[in-house]
mmCIF file of C-alpha atoms and ligand atoms in Angstrom:
data_model
loop_
_atom_site.group_PDB
_atom_site.id
_atom_site.type_symbol
_atom_site.label_atom_id
_atom_site.label_comp_id
_atom_site.label_asym_id
_atom_site.label_seq_id
_atom_site.Cartn_x
_atom_site.Cartn_y
_atom_site.Cartn_z
ATOM 1 C CA MET A 1 3.161 15.912 2.587
ATOM 2 C CA ILE A 2 5.478 13.612 0.670
ATOM 3 C CA GLN A 3 5.763 15.139 -2.761
ATOM 4 C CA GLY A 4 6.374 13.300 -6.022
ATOM 5 C CA ASN A 5 5.828 14.297 -9.639
ATOM 6 C CA ARG A 6 2.260 13.198 -10.393
ATOM 7 C CA VAL A 7 1.591 11.745 -6.946
ATOM 8 C CA HIS A 8 1.822 12.968 -3.383
ATOM 9 C CA LEU A 9 1.121 11.293 -0.050
ATOM 10 C CA ARG A 10 -0.758 13.175 2.660
ATOM 11 C CA ALA A 11 -2.085 12.411 6.126
ATOM 12 C CA PRO A 12 -5.588 10.915 6.268
ATOM 13 C CA GLU A 13 -8.421 13.047 7.656
ATOM 14 C CA ARG A 14 -11.613 11.920 9.346
ATOM 15 C CA SER A 15 -13.454 13.379 6.362
ATOM 16 C CA ASP A 16 -11.757 10.718 4.164
ATOM 17 C CA ILE A 17 -13.652 7.896 5.931
ATOM 18 C CA PRO A 18 -16.663 7.777 3.531
ATOM 19 C CA GLN A 19 -14.228 7.519 0.607
ATOM 20 C CA PHE A 20 -12.320 4.680 2.325
ATOM 21 C CA VAL A 21 -15.594 2.823 3.004
ATOM 22 C CA ASN A 22 -16.600 3.240 -0.607
ATOM 23 C CA TRP A 23 -13.280 1.904 -1.942
ATOM 24 C CA LEU A 24 -13.066 -0.981 0.513
ATOM 25 C CA ASN A 25 -16.545 -2.237 -0.304
ATOM 26 C CA ASP A 26 -15.503 -2.843 -3.910
ATOM 27 C CA SER A 27 -14.837 -6.563 -4.394
ATOM 28 C CA GLU A 28 -12.283 -5.907 -7.158
ATOM 29 C CA VAL A 29 -10.300 -3.477 -4.988
ATOM 30 C CA ILE A 30 -10.203 -5.882 -2.020
ATOM 31 C CA GLY A 31 -9.437 -8.881 -4.261
ATOM 32 C CA GLY A 32 -5.738 -8.417 -3.500
ATOM 33 C CA LEU A 33 -6.245 -7.532 0.190
ATOM 34 C CA LEU A 34 -6.957 -9.554 3.322
ATOM 35 C CA LEU A 35 -10.376 -7.886 3.682
ATOM 36 C CA SER A 36 -13.357 -10.056 2.719
ATOM 37 C CA LEU A 37 -16.417 -8.752 4.563
ATOM 38 C CA PRO A 38 -18.668 -5.772 3.866
ATOM 39 C CA LEU A 39 -17.280 -2.738 5.714
ATOM 40 C CA SER A 40 -19.466 -0.285 7.623
ATOM 41 C CA THR A 41 -18.756 3.371 8.342
ATOM 42 C CA ALA A 42 -18.820 2.611 12.087
ATOM 43 C CA VAL A 43 -16.104 -0.051 11.749
ATOM 44 C CA GLU A 44 -13.989 2.280 9.637
ATOM 45 C CA GLU A 45 -14.439 5.066 12.214
ATOM 46 C CA ASN A 46 -13.139 2.660 14.892
ATOM 47 C CA TRP A 47 -10.209 1.743 12.631
ATOM 48 C CA PHE A 48 -9.451 5.464 12.219
ATOM 49 C CA ASP A 49 -9.507 6.107 15.983
ATOM 50 C CA ASP A 50 -7.248 3.066 16.640
ATOM 51 C CA MET A 51 -4.927 4.189 13.853
ATOM 52 C CA LEU A 52 -4.395 7.550 15.585
ATOM 53 C CA LYS A 53 -3.062 5.685 18.662
ATOM 54 C CA ARG A 54 -0.429 3.848 16.608
ATOM 55 C CA PRO A 55 3.105 5.317 16.170
ATOM 56 C CA PRO A 56 3.031 8.177 13.634
ATOM 57 C CA GLU A 57 5.343 6.279 11.256
ATOM 58 C CA GLU A 58 2.620 3.624 10.964
ATOM 59 C CA HIS A 59 -0.188 6.009 10.064
ATOM 60 C CA PRO A 60 -1.391 5.314 6.527
ATOM 61 C CA MET A 61 -1.168 8.065 3.947
ATOM 62 C CA VAL A 62 -3.661 9.055 1.290
ATOM 63 C CA ILE A 63 -2.353 8.827 -2.269
ATOM 64 C CA GLU A 64 -3.352 11.878 -4.278
ATOM 65 C CA PHE A 65 -2.905 12.125 -8.020
ATOM 66 C CA GLN A 66 -2.626 15.254 -10.121
ATOM 67 C CA ASP A 67 -4.810 15.088 -13.182
ATOM 68 C CA GLY A 68 -5.551 18.239 -15.159
ATOM 69 C CA GLY A 69 -7.066 20.714 -12.739
ATOM 70 C CA GLY A 70 -6.036 19.529 -9.312
ATOM 71 C CA TRP A 71 -5.149 16.826 -6.827
ATOM 72 C CA PHE A 72 -7.614 14.133 -5.855
ATOM 73 C CA ALA A 73 -7.480 11.075 -3.624
ATOM 74 C CA VAL A 74 -7.110 7.710 -5.343
ATOM 75 C CA GLY A 75 -5.973 5.340 -2.590
ATOM 76 C CA ASN A 76 -4.031 4.597 0.520
ATOM 77 C CA CYS A 77 -0.588 3.298 1.474
ATOM 78 C CA GLY A 78 1.744 3.102 4.437
ATOM 79 C CA PHE A 79 4.083 1.237 6.736
ATOM 80 C CA HIS A 80 3.201 -1.290 9.414
ATOM 81 C CA ASN A 81 5.137 -3.622 11.706
ATOM 82 C CA VAL A 82 8.011 -1.170 12.015
ATOM 83 C CA ASP A 83 10.833 -2.817 13.988
ATOM 84 C CA TRP A 84 13.333 -0.175 15.109
ATOM 85 C CA ARG A 85 15.981 -2.651 16.285
ATOM 86 C CA SER A 86 16.120 -4.372 12.870
ATOM 87 C CA ARG A 87 15.211 -1.126 11.083
ATOM 88 C CA SER A 88 12.637 -3.039 9.027
ATOM 89 C CA ALA A 89 9.032 -2.382 8.086
ATOM 90 C CA GLU A 90 6.283 -3.759 5.876
ATOM 91 C CA VAL A 91 4.342 -1.732 3.327
ATOM 92 C CA GLY A 92 0.799 -1.954 2.042
ATOM 93 C CA ILE A 93 -1.043 -0.139 -0.737
ATOM 94 C CA PHE A 94 -4.348 0.013 -2.547
ATOM 95 C CA ILE A 95 -5.709 2.295 -5.221
ATOM 96 C CA GLY A 96 -9.457 2.467 -4.771
ATOM 97 C CA GLU A 97 -10.137 4.395 -7.966
ATOM 98 C CA LYS A 98 -10.090 1.513 -10.455
ATOM 99 C CA ALA A 99 -10.155 3.857 -13.471
ATOM 100 C CA HIS A 100 -6.679 4.898 -12.369
ATOM 101 C CA TRP A 101 -5.151 1.423 -12.273
ATOM 102 C CA ASN A 102 -2.327 0.770 -14.760
ATOM 103 C CA ARG A 103 -1.330 4.440 -14.969
ATOM 104 C CA GLY A 104 1.861 4.180 -12.949
ATOM 105 C CA ILE A 105 0.333 5.689 -9.804
ATOM 106 C CA GLY A 106 0.995 2.609 -7.652
ATOM 107 C CA THR A 107 4.599 2.472 -8.804
ATOM 108 C CA GLU A 108 5.193 6.160 -8.064
ATOM 109 C CA ALA A 109 3.507 5.880 -4.649
ATOM 110 C CA MET A 110 5.711 2.872 -3.814
ATOM 111 C CA GLN A 111 8.820 4.767 -4.948
ATOM 112 C CA LEU A 112 7.824 7.647 -2.651
ATOM 113 C CA LEU A 113 7.305 5.224 0.249
ATOM 114 C CA LEU A 114 10.749 3.674 -0.340
ATOM 115 C CA LYS A 115 12.404 7.106 -0.393
ATOM 116 C CA HIS A 116 10.546 8.108 2.769
ATOM 117 C CA GLY A 117 11.424 4.813 4.449
ATOM 118 C CA PHE A 118 15.108 4.935 3.647
ATOM 119 C CA GLN A 119 15.862 8.665 3.698
ATOM 120 C CA THR A 120 13.485 9.943 6.387
ATOM 121 C CA LEU A 121 12.814 6.976 8.688
ATOM 122 C CA ASN A 122 16.295 5.473 8.163
ATOM 123 C CA LEU A 123 14.942 1.950 7.602
ATOM 124 C CA ASN A 124 17.243 -0.767 6.241
ATOM 125 C CA ARG A 125 14.648 -3.239 4.945
ATOM 126 C CA ILE A 126 11.181 -2.656 3.469
ATOM 127 C CA SER A 127 9.110 -5.716 2.619
ATOM 128 C CA LEU A 128 5.635 -6.734 1.515
ATOM 129 C CA GLU A 129 3.436 -9.732 0.873
ATOM 130 C CA VAL A 130 1.381 -10.099 -2.297
ATOM 131 C CA PHE A 131 -0.992 -12.780 -3.557
ATOM 132 C CA ASP A 132 0.417 -14.808 -6.436
ATOM 133 C CA ASN A 133 -2.786 -14.193 -8.441
ATOM 134 C CA ASN A 134 -2.283 -10.397 -8.427
ATOM 135 C CA PRO A 135 0.041 -9.815 -11.424
ATOM 136 C CA ARG A 136 -0.684 -6.069 -11.535
ATOM 137 C CA ALA A 137 0.567 -5.605 -7.991
ATOM 138 C CA ILE A 138 3.579 -7.887 -8.537
ATOM 139 C CA ARG A 139 4.585 -5.949 -11.653
ATOM 140 C CA CYS A 140 4.089 -2.633 -9.851
ATOM 141 C CA TYR A 141 6.379 -3.734 -7.010
ATOM 142 C CA GLU A 142 9.016 -5.077 -9.414
ATOM 143 C CA LYS A 143 9.016 -1.729 -11.233
ATOM 144 C CA ALA A 144 9.479 0.104 -7.918
ATOM 145 C CA GLY A 145 12.539 -2.061 -7.170
ATOM 146 C CA PHE A 146 11.224 -4.878 -4.969
ATOM 147 C CA ILE A 147 13.096 -8.194 -5.208
ATOM 148 C CA HIS A 148 11.352 -11.580 -4.957
ATOM 149 C CA GLU A 149 12.514 -13.497 -1.923
ATOM 150 C CA GLY A 150 10.074 -16.309 -1.234
ATOM 151 C CA ARG A 151 6.693 -17.978 -1.478
ATOM 152 C CA LYS A 152 4.303 -19.283 1.148
ATOM 153 C CA ARG A 153 2.291 -21.987 -0.604
ATOM 154 C CA GLN A 154 -1.527 -21.971 -0.383
ATOM 155 C CA ALA A 155 -1.314 -19.521 2.509
ATOM 156 C CA ILE A 156 -4.578 -17.665 1.843
ATOM 157 C CA TYR A 157 -8.095 -18.899 1.104
ATOM 158 C CA LYS A 158 -9.815 -16.251 -0.991
ATOM 159 C CA ASN A 159 -12.743 -16.358 -3.395
ATOM 160 C CA GLY A 160 -13.018 -20.150 -3.240
ATOM 161 C CA GLN A 161 -9.381 -21.052 -3.751
ATOM 162 C CA TYR A 162 -6.069 -21.322 -1.956
ATOM 163 C CA VAL A 163 -3.533 -18.766 -3.124
ATOM 164 C CA ASP A 164 0.241 -18.639 -2.677
ATOM 165 C CA VAL A 165 1.644 -15.550 -0.971
ATOM 166 C CA LEU A 166 4.870 -14.050 -2.343
ATOM 167 C CA PHE A 167 7.417 -12.192 -0.247
ATOM 168 C CA MET A 168 9.263 -9.238 -1.772
ATOM 169 C CA SER A 169 11.655 -6.689 -0.288
ATOM 170 C CA VAL A 170 14.039 -3.837 -0.899
ATOM 171 C CA ILE A 171 17.201 -3.541 1.202
ATOM 172 C CA ARG A 172 18.742 -0.089 1.593
ATOM 173 C CA SER A 173 21.827 -1.226 -0.354
ATOM 174 C CA ASP A 174 19.599 -2.415 -3.269
ATOM 175 C CA TRP A 175 17.916 0.926 -3.551
ATOM 176 C CA SER A 176 18.753 3.907 -5.695
ATOM 177 C CA GLU A 177 16.489 6.906 -5.983
HETATM 178 C C1 LIG B 201 -1.823 -3.121 -7.087
HETATM 179 C C2 LIG B 201 -1.959 -1.636 -7.330
HETATM 180 C C3 LIG B 201 -1.536 -0.857 -6.077
HETATM 181 C C4 LIG B 201 -1.015 -1.245 -8.497
HETATM 182 O O1 LIG B 201 -1.158 0.117 -8.777
HETATM 183 P P1 LIG B 201 -1.254 0.614 -10.286
HETATM 184 O O2 LIG B 201 -1.184 2.085 -10.275
HETATM 185 O O3 LIG B 201 -2.433 -0.021 -10.932
HETATM 186 O O4 LIG B 201 0.102 -0.021 -10.871
HETATM 187 P P2 LIG B 201 1.076 0.555 -11.995
HETATM 188 O O5 LIG B 201 0.279 1.170 -13.104
HETATM 189 O O6 LIG B 201 2.127 1.398 -11.352
HETATM 190 O O7 LIG B 201 1.772 -0.789 -12.506
HETATM 191 C C5 LIG B 201 0.992 -1.895 -12.905
HETATM 192 C C6 LIG B 201 1.774 -2.756 -13.894
HETATM 193 O O8 LIG B 201 1.154 -4.037 -13.979
HETATM 194 C C7 LIG B 201 0.873 -4.315 -15.306
HETATM 195 N N1 LIG B 201 -0.270 -5.213 -15.348
HETATM 196 C C8 LIG B 201 -1.582 -4.924 -15.199
HETATM 197 N N2 LIG B 201 -2.321 -6.045 -15.285
HETATM 198 C C9 LIG B 201 -1.450 -7.069 -15.512
HETATM 199 C C10 LIG B 201 -1.595 -8.463 -15.697
HETATM 200 N N3 LIG B 201 -2.809 -9.034 -15.678
HETATM 201 N N4 LIG B 201 -0.489 -9.208 -15.897
HETATM 202 C C11 LIG B 201 0.744 -8.624 -15.911
HETATM 203 N N5 LIG B 201 0.952 -7.293 -15.744
HETATM 204 C C12 LIG B 201 -0.137 -6.530 -15.541
HETATM 205 C C13 LIG B 201 0.633 -2.961 -15.947
HETATM 206 O O9 LIG B 201 0.721 -3.028 -17.347
HETATM 207 C C14 LIG B 201 1.772 -2.179 -15.308
HETATM 208 O O10 LIG B 201 3.024 -2.525 -15.848
HETATM 209 P P3 LIG B 201 3.751 -1.660 -17.014
HETATM 210 O O11 LIG B 201 3.874 -0.256 -16.522
HETATM 211 O O12 LIG B 201 5.069 -2.347 -17.208
HETATM 212 O O13 LIG B 201 2.861 -1.728 -18.224
HETATM 213 C C15 LIG B 201 -3.421 -1.246 -7.714
HETATM 214 O O14 LIG B 201 -3.732 -1.818 -8.975
HETATM 215 C C16 LIG B 201 -4.417 -1.687 -6.660
HETATM 216 O O15 LIG B 201 -4.564 -1.016 -5.689
HETATM 217 N N6 LIG B 201 -5.113 -2.819 -6.831
HETATM 218 C C17 LIG B 201 -6.139 -3.278 -5.881
HETATM 219 C C18 LIG B 201 -5.627 -3.509 -4.458
HETATM 220 C C19 LIG B 201 -4.390 -4.388 -4.453
HETATM 221 O O16 LIG B 201 -4.312 -5.418 -5.096
HETATM 222 N N7 LIG B 201 -3.386 -3.929 -3.646
HETATM 223 C C20 LIG B 201 -2.126 -4.646 -3.514
HETATM 224 C C21 LIG B 201 -2.164 -5.622 -2.402
HETATM 225 S S1 LIG B 201 -0.609 -6.494 -2.213
#
């Protein structure tokens, strides 16, 4: 468990799969993601089994939020493309519970991922890609400390239009807890 104030990150369980399928079939949630097609439970079960074969550092983590009584799952985040020679990795995140957008949960989850990446995994560079038409995500990443470093023009075709993809990163020397 990676513990924050209002947010913690825990390992995903097979029993989370129905929740993941539910979130990832919401067109608003996947608007900022590469997913475009309806997602079945069987496909998500395959994804889960493949995920378990990946290095443990690349396993996604469930974002849980403490609200009143207890902790409940609101989304998913994690590292991918970890390169141990360059000590770099990419991050991804989604909050599937739309009622909990704009409450600082994404920012706190990203801050926890950065701390984990730098202080536990000993990474030197953590980066991400975000669609230019996703101002909520861009603002969230800026608040967590990500720096803009580039733009790939019209790199994605999504919902009937070409969208620029922005590159953002945090270098270990940029970062302060
Ligand atoms: C992107 C995402 C992870 C952000 O998490 P979140 O908990 O909603 O984000 P936060 O509340 O920490 O921060 C959002 C910020 O964006 C701001 N914001 C929201 N909509 C905005 C808009 N249209 N224009 C500008 N800023 C906006 C919020 O006001 C907030 O900033 P503030 O705290 O300065 O007021 C979450 O909304 C999500 O999962 N969205 C769907 C999937 C997705 O797009 N994932 C990212 C793929 S790169």
